[in-house]
Amino acid sequence: MAMDIVIVDSYKSMSIKAAEIIAEQVRKKNDTVLGLATGSTPEGMYACLIEMYDEKKIDFSAVVTFNLDEYIGLPPDHPQSYHHYMHRHFFDHVNVKAGNINIPHCEGRDPGSICREYERKIREAEGIDLQILGIGTNGHIGFNEPGEYLYTGTHLVELAEETIEANSRFFDSRGEVPEQAVTMGVGSIMGAARIVLLASGESKAEAVRKMCSGKVSTGHPASLLQLHRAVTVIADREAASLLKNNNPACQ
Ligand code: GLP
């Protein structure tokens, strides 16, 4: 069990590397089930994938996607909803079929049944082949926040203060940031055959260090990834700067 840590020089290199891993996976299995993430970190990866698609180097026509999470309280057409993000940064530019796109959608529906339905759909798709993740400054993955315990399946979550604070940069004011979300659980994430986590910038350095510390804690959800057998972390130098000699303990 080991995390493969790839340290790259720049955000651009991180994005290219991640897009190449996805492209390789989709070439190997055209009906790949991809787990997708939002946030500023994977934006460059989506841009690279669009470039590859334009150059006819990748075909998404049979690919199925599951997004990690979505805010509660934002309609899908809200510019900060993850529905909007995904269409703006990716789906509007490539040939993923609309019927193959899955993003939790809670507006006007009971979150409990949405969560159960989401888990059922993941199972029906026979699980996620490749899950892309970012990492929160507090170690969250998806919206699985640090706490006494973590949830295995897709669930409703109260966002941590630190997350609301961090994500307020995308909104006009802090008061506009939703306080709740639906997220895939750590079990849904750990069920993926392969996981690729992206981290960029100094603000992620401590979270990356703890993720690779050799200790597992629900107080740092990303640390659970150390128990997965196929995780690749792609970090730029800043995000990797607190790993001992850039040489993580978990290798
Ligand atoms: C967000 C998302 C996560 C993301 C993380 C980091 O709130 N729910 O999936 O990985 O926080 O975001 P960013 O890449 O913008 O730093």
XYZ file of C-alpha atoms in Angstrom, residues 119-204:
86
model
C -25.087 5.597 -4.440
C -27.345 3.249 -6.394
C -26.272 4.863 -9.672
C -22.581 4.471 -8.786
C -23.204 0.803 -8.033
C -25.159 0.327 -11.274
C -22.244 1.846 -13.177
C -20.116 -0.842 -11.503
C -18.105 1.700 -9.552
C -15.721 4.486 -10.406
C -12.660 3.582 -12.471
C -10.744 6.793 -11.877
C -11.567 9.401 -9.244
C -10.073 12.900 -9.453
C -9.761 14.767 -6.155
C -8.609 18.126 -4.877
C -7.916 18.748 -1.206
C -9.266 21.380 1.182
C -6.852 23.343 3.389
C -8.437 21.434 6.298
C -7.850 18.080 4.604
C -11.356 17.604 3.266
C -11.945 15.523 0.140
C -15.156 16.195 -1.737
C -16.969 17.896 1.106
C -16.070 15.269 3.714
C -15.117 17.599 6.524
C -12.833 16.713 9.461
C -14.736 15.395 12.461
C -15.187 12.699 15.038
C -16.429 10.337 12.360
C -16.816 10.249 8.587
C -19.697 8.972 6.485
C -19.178 6.124 4.047
C -21.886 6.944 1.490
C -23.237 10.045 -0.222
C -24.706 12.310 2.449
C -25.771 15.770 3.484
C -23.033 17.751 5.205
C -22.728 20.952 7.213
C -19.729 22.771 5.788
C -16.844 23.595 8.127
C -16.167 27.254 8.933
C -12.777 26.948 7.223
C -14.416 25.668 4.032
C -17.013 28.439 4.010
C -14.185 30.940 4.548
C -12.000 29.398 1.804
C -14.849 29.220 -0.718
C -16.104 32.737 0.005
C -13.549 33.951 -2.565
C -15.927 32.729 -5.264
C -18.908 34.666 -3.881
C -19.628 38.393 -3.445
C -19.811 37.982 0.309
C -19.277 35.311 2.935
C -22.981 35.359 3.750
C -23.777 34.066 0.258
C -21.736 30.860 0.650
C -24.058 27.901 1.233
C -23.598 26.218 4.610
C -24.647 22.775 3.462
C -23.757 20.438 0.639
C -24.257 16.903 -0.600
C -21.062 14.930 -1.023
C -19.980 11.440 -1.909
C -18.753 9.781 1.280
C -15.269 8.467 1.966
C -16.515 4.955 1.186
C -17.803 6.051 -2.230
C -14.411 7.675 -2.905
C -12.310 4.799 -1.554
C -14.348 2.409 -3.718
C -12.778 3.907 -6.861
C -10.300 1.593 -8.587
C -7.787 4.418 -8.937
C -7.558 7.865 -7.331
C -5.609 10.904 -8.517
C -5.392 13.811 -6.085
C -4.209 17.218 -7.266
C -2.689 19.838 -4.993
C -1.282 23.193 -5.936
C 0.112 26.100 -3.945
C 1.567 26.768 -0.539
C -1.862 26.969 1.108
C -2.189 23.197 0.578
